[in-house]
């Protein structure tokens, strides 16, 4: 079968389309005939080697972290999704495999796709949607009346975060360019800050929590607008100790490294009376089922910037790396 394979760490040439053997499902696993796969910034960060301290990969390896498709076969002990079931999933962190004609997925990571969603929409949801859900619901405790700041609202995670926060009952403030204002308002943002012409700390009232998708100076400024005792969750800053202990299976040696790396950020947060949390999301079939249910009810719509054929995945990756995509980029296996 065809697979987009990581052969080494570095530039785009380190990822190549290759012929590889079809995987076989093991205990508790499901073989999925892939119909579409979503692209995410973590894909090229893995290729560049930026996640080597966190992810121990056995190269060469098939890339890709999220997919939609049809169940082709079940391994021993897997029975929840009969052959022919339409499914989507965020794959295991150290296995990947979505950028291929067939992929093996842990049964517990799968969710059935409702009839109202097509494969492209379903492939766009898992990684970005789960990231937003876990940050907002689990880490920020967003609920009715909660005022939340979400930076970079037009991106893949941002478009999901706005909609999920609204579904949870929050008052949503986001940042976008003048070109992106219409999109984030359509997603449900209550307030939009034009980051090209104004700084959010100068124009918004204090918020209960913030979800940072940019890092750097934007993250530091987010500390200033969160009420004392609140929290800033980031997926673009520097990992801190809980990233290792809670998100990476209790790797306490790595927690010590993250403690040193994040010292300045945590000091900034403490100076403003808030908590800083870097989130590394986890796959979950049950949480993904919640998300596709939101989509089925019309409370969440996957935003797809552009779709590429699988044999053009190199072009898709290049566009992803260039930035400024509104929503997600997806590749389809059948044109």
mmCIF file of C-alpha atoms in Angstrom:
data_model
loop_
_atom_site.group_PDB
_atom_site.id
_atom_site.type_symbol
_atom_site.label_atom_id
_atom_site.label_comp_id
_atom_site.label_asym_id
_atom_site.label_seq_id
_atom_site.Cartn_x
_atom_site.Cartn_y
_atom_site.Cartn_z
ATOM 1 C CA UNK A 1 0.000 0.000 0.000
ATOM 2 C CA UNK A 2 0.987 3.649 -0.355
ATOM 3 C CA UNK A 3 2.110 5.509 2.756
ATOM 4 C CA UNK A 4 3.675 8.907 3.465
ATOM 5 C CA UNK A 5 6.714 7.840 5.455
ATOM 6 C CA UNK A 6 9.148 9.653 7.740
ATOM 7 C CA UNK A 7 12.648 8.368 6.984
ATOM 8 C CA UNK A 8 14.652 10.753 9.168
ATOM 9 C CA UNK A 9 14.462 14.109 10.919
ATOM 10 C CA UNK A 10 14.835 17.322 8.973
ATOM 11 C CA UNK A 11 13.285 19.148 6.033
ATOM 12 C CA UNK A 12 10.428 18.146 3.742
ATOM 13 C CA UNK A 13 12.588 15.644 1.832
ATOM 14 C CA UNK A 14 12.696 13.440 4.933
ATOM 15 C CA UNK A 15 9.038 12.534 4.316
ATOM 16 C CA UNK A 16 8.363 10.465 1.201
ATOM 17 C CA UNK A 17 5.580 8.456 -0.418
ATOM 18 C CA UNK A 18 6.557 4.775 -0.291
ATOM 19 C CA UNK A 19 5.159 1.302 -0.847
ATOM 20 C CA UNK A 20 4.890 -0.458 2.520
ATOM 21 C CA UNK A 21 3.279 -3.620 3.833
ATOM 22 C CA UNK A 22 -0.327 -3.410 4.950
ATOM 23 C CA UNK A 23 -0.545 -3.379 8.765
ATOM 24 C CA UNK A 24 -2.372 -6.121 10.644
ATOM 25 C CA UNK A 25 -4.576 -5.422 13.663
ATOM 26 C CA UNK A 26 -3.391 -6.884 16.944
ATOM 27 C CA UNK A 27 -5.273 -7.448 20.185
ATOM 28 C CA UNK A 28 -7.782 -4.661 20.759
ATOM 29 C CA UNK A 29 -6.969 -3.029 17.434
ATOM 30 C CA UNK A 30 -8.957 -2.276 14.287
ATOM 31 C CA UNK A 31 -7.800 -2.111 10.672
ATOM 32 C CA UNK A 32 -9.276 0.941 8.942
ATOM 33 C CA UNK A 33 -9.390 1.611 5.206
ATOM 34 C CA UNK A 34 -8.498 5.298 5.237
ATOM 35 C CA UNK A 35 -10.757 7.678 3.337
ATOM 36 C CA UNK A 36 -9.349 11.010 4.529
ATOM 37 C CA UNK A 37 -6.697 12.316 6.912
ATOM 38 C CA UNK A 38 -6.271 15.661 8.603
ATOM 39 C CA UNK A 39 -3.005 17.618 8.706
ATOM 40 C CA UNK A 40 -1.771 19.391 11.829
ATOM 41 C CA UNK A 41 1.279 21.481 12.791
ATOM 42 C CA UNK A 42 2.462 18.593 14.974
ATOM 43 C CA UNK A 43 3.055 16.609 11.740
ATOM 44 C CA UNK A 44 5.871 18.819 10.493
ATOM 45 C CA UNK A 45 7.163 19.432 14.022
ATOM 46 C CA UNK A 46 7.609 15.668 14.362
ATOM 47 C CA UNK A 47 9.388 15.563 11.000
ATOM 48 C CA UNK A 48 11.705 18.392 12.062
ATOM 49 C CA UNK A 49 12.647 16.460 15.199
ATOM 50 C CA UNK A 50 11.226 19.004 17.636
ATOM 51 C CA UNK A 51 9.336 16.337 19.561
ATOM 52 C CA UNK A 52 12.210 13.849 19.882
ATOM 53 C CA UNK A 53 12.508 14.389 23.658
ATOM 54 C CA UNK A 54 8.824 13.483 24.009
ATOM 55 C CA UNK A 55 8.044 10.936 21.283
ATOM 56 C CA UNK A 56 10.243 7.866 20.859
ATOM 57 C CA UNK A 57 9.655 6.862 17.234
ATOM 58 C CA UNK A 58 11.087 3.843 15.452
ATOM 59 C CA UNK A 59 11.993 5.172 12.001
ATOM 60 C CA UNK A 60 11.013 4.758 9.239
ATOM 61 C CA UNK A 61 7.402 5.272 10.281
ATOM 62 C CA UNK A 62 4.158 6.201 8.529
ATOM 63 C CA UNK A 63 3.149 9.738 9.434
ATOM 64 C CA UNK A 64 -0.286 11.152 10.224
ATOM 65 C CA UNK A 65 -2.220 11.542 13.463
ATOM 66 C CA UNK A 66 -5.915 11.643 12.552
ATOM 67 C CA UNK A 67 -8.134 9.919 10.020
ATOM 68 C CA UNK A 68 -11.564 8.870 8.914
ATOM 69 C CA UNK A 69 -12.423 5.691 7.089
ATOM 70 C CA UNK A 70 -14.212 2.360 7.114
ATOM 71 C CA UNK A 71 -13.525 -0.620 9.363
ATOM 72 C CA UNK A 72 -11.855 -3.332 7.275
ATOM 73 C CA UNK A 73 -11.109 -5.917 9.989
ATOM 74 C CA UNK A 74 -11.037 -6.348 13.769
ATOM 75 C CA UNK A 75 -8.209 -7.812 15.787
ATOM 76 C CA UNK A 76 -8.774 -10.232 18.658
ATOM 77 C CA UNK A 77 -10.860 -8.655 21.407
ATOM 78 C CA UNK A 78 -12.087 -5.773 19.240
ATOM 79 C CA UNK A 79 -15.811 -5.964 18.515
ATOM 80 C CA UNK A 80 -17.446 -2.567 19.056
ATOM 81 C CA UNK A 81 -17.167 -1.488 15.406
ATOM 82 C CA UNK A 82 -18.334 -4.114 12.863
ATOM 83 C CA UNK A 83 -16.693 -4.332 9.457
ATOM 84 C CA UNK A 84 -18.075 -1.556 7.259
ATOM 85 C CA UNK A 85 -18.589 0.951 10.095
ATOM 86 C CA UNK A 86 -17.624 4.541 9.249
ATOM 87 C CA UNK A 87 -15.168 5.744 11.901
ATOM 88 C CA UNK A 88 -12.702 8.494 12.784
ATOM 89 C CA UNK A 89 -9.848 8.627 15.261
ATOM 90 C CA UNK A 90 -6.856 10.429 16.698
ATOM 91 C CA UNK A 91 -4.167 7.720 16.562
ATOM 92 C CA UNK A 92 -1.735 6.824 19.310
ATOM 93 C CA UNK A 93 0.995 9.412 19.858
ATOM 94 C CA UNK A 94 3.959 7.123 19.250
ATOM 95 C CA UNK A 95 2.431 5.057 16.435
ATOM 96 C CA UNK A 96 0.796 7.503 14.005
ATOM 97 C CA UNK A 97 -0.032 5.936 10.612
ATOM 98 C CA UNK A 98 -2.928 8.019 9.264
ATOM 99 C CA UNK A 99 -1.182 9.034 6.026
ATOM 100 C CA UNK A 100 -1.675 5.671 4.354
ATOM 101 C CA UNK A 101 -4.265 3.651 2.482
ATOM 102 C CA UNK A 102 -4.811 1.464 5.567
ATOM 103 C CA UNK A 103 -4.110 2.114 9.243
ATOM 104 C CA UNK A 104 -4.291 0.177 12.492
ATOM 105 C CA UNK A 105 -6.041 2.005 15.319
ATOM 106 C CA UNK A 106 -6.645 1.117 18.963
ATOM 107 C CA UNK A 107 -10.359 0.379 19.297
ATOM 108 C CA UNK A 108 -10.642 2.721 22.297
ATOM 109 C CA UNK A 109 -9.596 5.679 20.126
ATOM 110 C CA UNK A 110 -12.344 5.216 17.523
ATOM 111 C CA UNK A 111 -15.673 6.993 17.197
ATOM 112 C CA UNK A 112 -18.465 6.166 14.769
ATOM 113 C CA UNK A 113 -19.200 8.846 12.173
ATOM 114 C CA UNK A 114 -22.847 9.973 12.062
ATOM 115 C CA UNK A 115 -24.566 9.972 8.632
ATOM 116 C CA UNK A 116 -24.622 13.775 8.530
ATOM 117 C CA UNK A 117 -20.799 14.015 8.363
ATOM 118 C CA UNK A 118 -18.710 13.141 5.326
ATOM 119 C CA UNK A 119 -15.228 11.648 5.554
ATOM 120 C CA UNK A 120 -13.463 14.983 5.009
ATOM 121 C CA UNK A 121 -15.341 16.649 7.857
ATOM 122 C CA UNK A 122 -14.809 13.677 10.157
ATOM 123 C CA UNK A 123 -11.053 13.578 9.440
ATOM 124 C CA UNK A 124 -10.747 17.231 10.415
ATOM 125 C CA UNK A 125 -12.140 16.789 13.918
ATOM 126 C CA UNK A 126 -10.060 14.398 16.065
ATOM 127 C CA UNK A 127 -6.748 16.074 16.945
ATOM 128 C CA UNK A 128 -7.787 19.736 16.928
ATOM 129 C CA UNK A 129 -11.218 19.020 18.367
ATOM 130 C CA UNK A 130 -9.913 16.882 21.234
ATOM 131 C CA UNK A 131 -7.211 19.439 21.987
ATOM 132 C CA UNK A 132 -9.790 22.213 22.277
ATOM 133 C CA UNK A 133 -12.208 20.102 24.319
ATOM 134 C CA UNK A 134 -9.604 18.953 26.821
ATOM 135 C CA UNK A 135 -8.189 22.462 27.228
ATOM 136 C CA UNK A 136 -11.556 24.151 27.681
ATOM 137 C CA UNK A 137 -13.656 21.611 29.552
ATOM 138 C CA UNK A 138 -11.048 19.717 31.553
ATOM 139 C CA UNK A 139 -8.299 22.271 32.215
ATOM 140 C CA UNK A 140 -10.138 25.617 32.233
ATOM 141 C CA UNK A 141 -13.440 24.218 33.550
ATOM 142 C CA UNK A 142 -15.386 26.313 31.055
ATOM 143 C CA UNK A 143 -19.116 26.462 31.712
ATOM 144 C CA UNK A 144 -22.113 28.792 31.524
ATOM 145 C CA UNK A 145 -21.094 32.434 31.968
ATOM 146 C CA UNK A 146 -17.347 31.709 31.841
ATOM 147 C CA UNK A 147 -15.432 34.457 30.017
ATOM 148 C CA UNK A 148 -12.671 32.875 27.919
ATOM 149 C CA UNK A 149 -10.025 34.372 25.652
ATOM 150 C CA UNK A 150 -9.007 32.167 22.709
ATOM 151 C CA UNK A 151 -6.084 33.478 20.668
ATOM 152 C CA UNK A 152 -5.797 32.726 16.914
ATOM 153 C CA UNK A 153 -9.456 31.912 16.440
ATOM 154 C CA UNK A 154 -9.242 31.196 12.695
ATOM 155 C CA UNK A 155 -6.782 28.286 12.962
ATOM 156 C CA UNK A 156 -7.502 24.585 13.088
ATOM 157 C CA UNK A 157 -7.760 24.391 16.879
ATOM 158 C CA UNK A 158 -9.170 27.907 17.196
ATOM 159 C CA UNK A 159 -12.249 27.321 15.048
ATOM 160 C CA UNK A 160 -13.132 24.243 17.105
ATOM 161 C CA UNK A 161 -12.350 25.995 20.398
ATOM 162 C CA UNK A 162 -14.754 28.863 19.704
ATOM 163 C CA UNK A 163 -17.598 26.482 18.896
ATOM 164 C CA UNK A 164 -16.920 24.125 21.808
ATOM 165 C CA UNK A 165 -16.681 27.016 24.270
ATOM 166 C CA UNK A 166 -20.026 28.324 23.039
ATOM 167 C CA UNK A 167 -21.552 24.848 23.336
ATOM 168 C CA UNK A 168 -20.334 24.788 26.953
ATOM 169 C CA UNK A 169 -22.079 28.110 27.599
ATOM 170 C CA UNK A 170 -19.082 30.463 27.637
ATOM 171 C CA UNK A 171 -18.709 34.080 26.554
ATOM 172 C CA UNK A 172 -16.012 33.830 23.878
ATOM 173 C CA UNK A 173 -13.420 36.464 23.047
ATOM 174 C CA UNK A 174 -10.967 35.710 20.254
ATOM 175 C CA UNK A 175 -8.280 37.348 18.149
ATOM 176 C CA UNK A 176 -8.317 37.455 14.363
ATOM 177 C CA UNK A 177 -7.263 39.663 11.482
ATOM 178 C CA UNK A 178 -9.822 41.837 9.745
ATOM 179 C CA UNK A 179 -9.956 39.122 7.051
ATOM 180 C CA UNK A 180 -10.790 36.475 9.627
ATOM 181 C CA UNK A 181 -13.434 38.416 11.541
ATOM 182 C CA UNK A 182 -16.363 37.082 9.535
ATOM 183 C CA UNK A 183 -15.272 33.467 10.065
ATOM 184 C CA UNK A 184 -14.864 33.687 13.854
ATOM 185 C CA UNK A 185 -18.131 35.560 14.218
ATOM 186 C CA UNK A 186 -19.811 32.808 12.208
ATOM 187 C CA UNK A 187 -18.259 30.264 14.600
ATOM 188 C CA UNK A 188 -19.897 32.105 17.492
ATOM 189 C CA UNK A 189 -17.309 34.521 18.921
ATOM 190 C CA UNK A 190 -18.963 37.181 21.078
ATOM 191 C CA UNK A 191 -16.034 39.610 20.853
ATOM 192 C CA UNK A 192 -13.303 39.819 18.218
ATOM 193 C CA UNK A 193 -10.016 41.677 18.697
ATOM 194 C CA UNK A 194 -8.254 42.704 15.478
ATOM 195 C CA UNK A 195 -4.701 41.692 16.403
ATOM 196 C CA UNK A 196 -3.247 43.688 13.513
ATOM 197 C CA UNK A 197 -4.469 46.973 14.958
ATOM 198 C CA UNK A 198 -5.002 46.494 18.690
ATOM 199 C CA UNK A 199 -3.809 44.498 21.679
ATOM 200 C CA UNK A 200 -6.379 42.461 23.533
ATOM 201 C CA UNK A 201 -5.106 43.551 26.953
ATOM 202 C CA UNK A 202 -6.009 47.131 26.056
ATOM 203 C CA UNK A 203 -9.562 46.518 24.856
ATOM 204 C CA UNK A 204 -11.135 43.607 26.761
ATOM 205 C CA UNK A 205 -12.363 43.222 30.316
ATOM 206 C CA UNK A 206 -10.704 40.590 32.540
ATOM 207 C CA UNK A 207 -11.478 36.979 31.659
ATOM 208 C CA UNK A 208 -11.854 33.843 33.773
ATOM 209 C CA UNK A 209 -9.345 31.889 31.692
ATOM 210 C CA UNK A 210 -7.417 31.890 28.433
ATOM 211 C CA UNK A 211 -6.551 29.300 25.789
ATOM 212 C CA UNK A 212 -3.320 30.305 24.034
ATOM 213 C CA UNK A 213 -2.613 28.970 20.539
ATOM 214 C CA UNK A 214 0.266 31.285 19.624
ATOM 215 C CA UNK A 215 2.876 31.320 22.402
ATOM 216 C CA UNK A 216 5.654 33.893 22.747
ATOM 217 C CA UNK A 217 4.639 37.447 23.553
ATOM 218 C CA UNK A 218 0.943 36.628 23.062
ATOM 219 C CA UNK A 219 1.124 34.038 25.839
ATOM 220 C CA UNK A 220 2.881 36.461 28.195
ATOM 221 C CA UNK A 221 0.220 39.084 27.533
ATOM 222 C CA UNK A 222 -2.555 36.565 28.187
ATOM 223 C CA UNK A 223 -1.398 36.282 31.814
ATOM 224 C CA UNK A 224 -2.290 39.948 32.258
ATOM 225 C CA UNK A 225 -5.955 39.654 31.294
ATOM 226 C CA UNK A 226 -6.906 36.581 33.337
ATOM 227 C CA UNK A 227 -8.499 37.203 36.728
ATOM 228 C CA UNK A 228 -6.467 36.347 39.819
ATOM 229 C CA UNK A 229 -6.758 32.633 40.540
ATOM 230 C CA UNK A 230 -7.521 31.814 36.911
ATOM 231 C CA UNK A 231 -5.539 29.719 34.459
ATOM 232 C CA UNK A 232 -3.903 30.065 31.059
ATOM 233 C CA UNK A 233 -3.697 26.845 29.030
ATOM 234 C CA UNK A 234 -1.329 26.811 26.058
ATOM 235 C CA UNK A 235 -0.421 24.417 23.276
ATOM 236 C CA UNK A 236 2.180 26.774 21.834
ATOM 237 C CA UNK A 237 4.287 27.808 24.820
ATOM 238 C CA UNK A 238 6.859 25.797 26.771
ATOM 239 C CA UNK A 239 5.940 22.474 28.415
ATOM 240 C CA UNK A 240 5.843 22.565 32.230
ATOM 241 C CA UNK A 241 6.119 19.701 34.750
ATOM 242 C CA UNK A 242 2.467 18.623 34.601
ATOM 243 C CA UNK A 243 2.880 18.074 30.868
ATOM 244 C CA UNK A 244 5.160 15.161 31.727
ATOM 245 C CA UNK A 245 3.418 13.850 34.830
ATOM 246 C CA UNK A 246 -0.181 14.104 33.593
ATOM 247 C CA UNK A 247 0.000 14.051 29.779
ATOM 248 C CA UNK A 248 3.040 11.830 29.169
ATOM 249 C CA UNK A 249 2.466 8.913 31.535
ATOM 250 C CA UNK A 250 4.338 10.155 34.583
ATOM 251 C CA UNK A 251 7.760 10.759 33.051
ATOM 252 C CA UNK A 252 9.296 12.437 36.086
ATOM 253 C CA UNK A 253 12.751 12.814 34.575
ATOM 254 C CA UNK A 254 11.205 14.800 31.752
ATOM 255 C CA UNK A 255 9.209 16.770 34.319
ATOM 256 C CA UNK A 256 12.479 18.034 35.798
ATOM 257 C CA UNK A 257 13.611 19.191 32.350
ATOM 258 C CA UNK A 258 10.302 20.942 31.744
ATOM 259 C CA UNK A 259 10.515 22.569 35.191
ATOM 260 C CA UNK A 260 13.736 24.282 34.186
ATOM 261 C CA UNK A 261 12.555 25.147 30.673
ATOM 262 C CA UNK A 262 9.311 26.750 31.867
ATOM 263 C CA UNK A 263 10.678 28.560 34.926
ATOM 264 C CA UNK A 264 10.392 32.059 33.446
ATOM 265 C CA UNK A 265 6.880 31.485 32.127
ATOM 266 C CA UNK A 266 5.670 30.095 35.437
ATOM 267 C CA UNK A 267 7.245 33.064 37.221
ATOM 268 C CA UNK A 268 5.396 35.461 34.896
ATOM 269 C CA UNK A 269 2.131 33.661 35.588
ATOM 270 C CA UNK A 270 2.651 33.725 39.364
ATOM 271 C CA UNK A 271 3.423 37.436 39.145
ATOM 272 C CA UNK A 272 -0.039 37.981 37.691
ATOM 273 C CA UNK A 273 -1.673 35.617 40.180
ATOM 274 C CA UNK A 274 -2.604 32.966 37.605
ATOM 275 C CA UNK A 275 -1.699 29.365 36.817
ATOM 276 C CA UNK A 276 0.130 28.276 33.652
ATOM 277 C CA UNK A 277 -0.587 24.885 32.083
ATOM 278 C CA UNK A 278 0.873 23.451 28.871
ATOM 279 C CA UNK A 279 -1.374 20.731 27.437
ATOM 280 C CA UNK A 280 -0.329 17.737 25.358
ATOM 281 C CA UNK A 281 -3.668 16.188 24.432
ATOM 282 C CA UNK A 282 -4.549 12.495 24.638
ATOM 283 C CA UNK A 283 -6.590 10.332 22.251
ATOM 284 C CA UNK A 284 -10.052 9.347 23.452
ATOM 285 C CA UNK A 285 -12.816 7.603 21.559
ATOM 286 C CA UNK A 286 -15.469 8.596 24.100
ATOM 287 C CA UNK A 287 -14.537 12.276 23.939
ATOM 288 C CA UNK A 288 -14.385 12.106 20.154
ATOM 289 C CA UNK A 289 -17.904 10.650 20.182
ATOM 290 C CA UNK A 290 -19.013 13.729 22.139
ATOM 291 C CA UNK A 291 -17.481 15.972 19.476
ATOM 292 C CA UNK A 292 -19.058 14.217 16.499
ATOM 293 C CA UNK A 293 -22.365 14.389 18.363
ATOM 294 C CA UNK A 294 -21.958 18.164 18.626
ATOM 295 C CA UNK A 295 -21.336 18.224 14.879
ATOM 296 C CA UNK A 296 -24.369 16.037 14.225
ATOM 297 C CA UNK A 297 -26.531 18.460 16.251
ATOM 298 C CA UNK A 298 -25.223 21.437 14.297
ATOM 299 C CA UNK A 299 -23.406 22.900 17.320
ATOM 300 C CA UNK A 300 -19.971 22.443 15.723
ATOM 301 C CA UNK A 301 -18.949 22.633 12.074
ATOM 302 C CA UNK A 302 -15.468 21.536 10.948
ATOM 303 C CA UNK A 303 -13.858 24.353 8.974
ATOM 304 C CA UNK A 304 -11.809 23.016 6.052
ATOM 305 C CA UNK A 305 -9.488 25.461 4.311
ATOM 306 C CA UNK A 306 -8.505 23.170 1.433
ATOM 307 C CA UNK A 307 -8.592 19.522 0.408
ATOM 308 C CA UNK A 308 -5.751 17.762 -1.452
ATOM 309 C CA UNK A 309 -5.555 14.352 -3.109
ATOM 310 C CA UNK A 310 -3.323 11.934 -1.204
ATOM 311 C CA UNK A 311 -0.664 11.934 -3.942
ATOM 312 C CA UNK A 312 -0.375 15.719 -3.406
ATOM 313 C CA UNK A 313 0.233 15.463 0.325
ATOM 314 C CA UNK A 314 3.621 17.146 -0.076
ATOM 315 C CA UNK A 315 1.834 20.225 -1.407
ATOM 316 C CA UNK A 316 -0.661 20.032 1.443
ATOM 317 C CA UNK A 317 2.150 19.886 3.988
ATOM 318 C CA UNK A 318 3.865 22.865 2.369
ATOM 319 C CA UNK A 319 0.693 24.926 2.659
ATOM 320 C CA UNK A 320 0.317 23.896 6.288
ATOM 321 C CA UNK A 321 3.863 24.987 7.079
ATOM 322 C CA UNK A 322 3.363 28.332 5.350
ATOM 323 C CA UNK A 323 0.631 29.131 7.878
ATOM 324 C CA UNK A 324 -2.494 31.260 7.622
ATOM 325 C CA UNK A 325 -4.840 28.400 6.742
ATOM 326 C CA UNK A 326 -8.383 29.142 7.911
ATOM 327 C CA UNK A 327 -9.379 25.943 9.648
ATOM 328 C CA UNK A 328 -8.004 22.546 8.651
ATOM 329 C CA UNK A 329 -6.201 21.060 5.642
ATOM 330 C CA UNK A 330 -7.315 17.547 4.667
ATOM 331 C CA UNK A 331 -6.093 14.917 2.217
ATOM 332 C CA UNK A 332 -8.447 12.376 0.635
ATOM 333 C CA UNK A 333 -7.498 8.946 -0.597
ATOM 334 C CA UNK A 334 -9.929 8.820 -3.502
ATOM 335 C CA UNK A 335 -9.342 12.086 -5.349
#
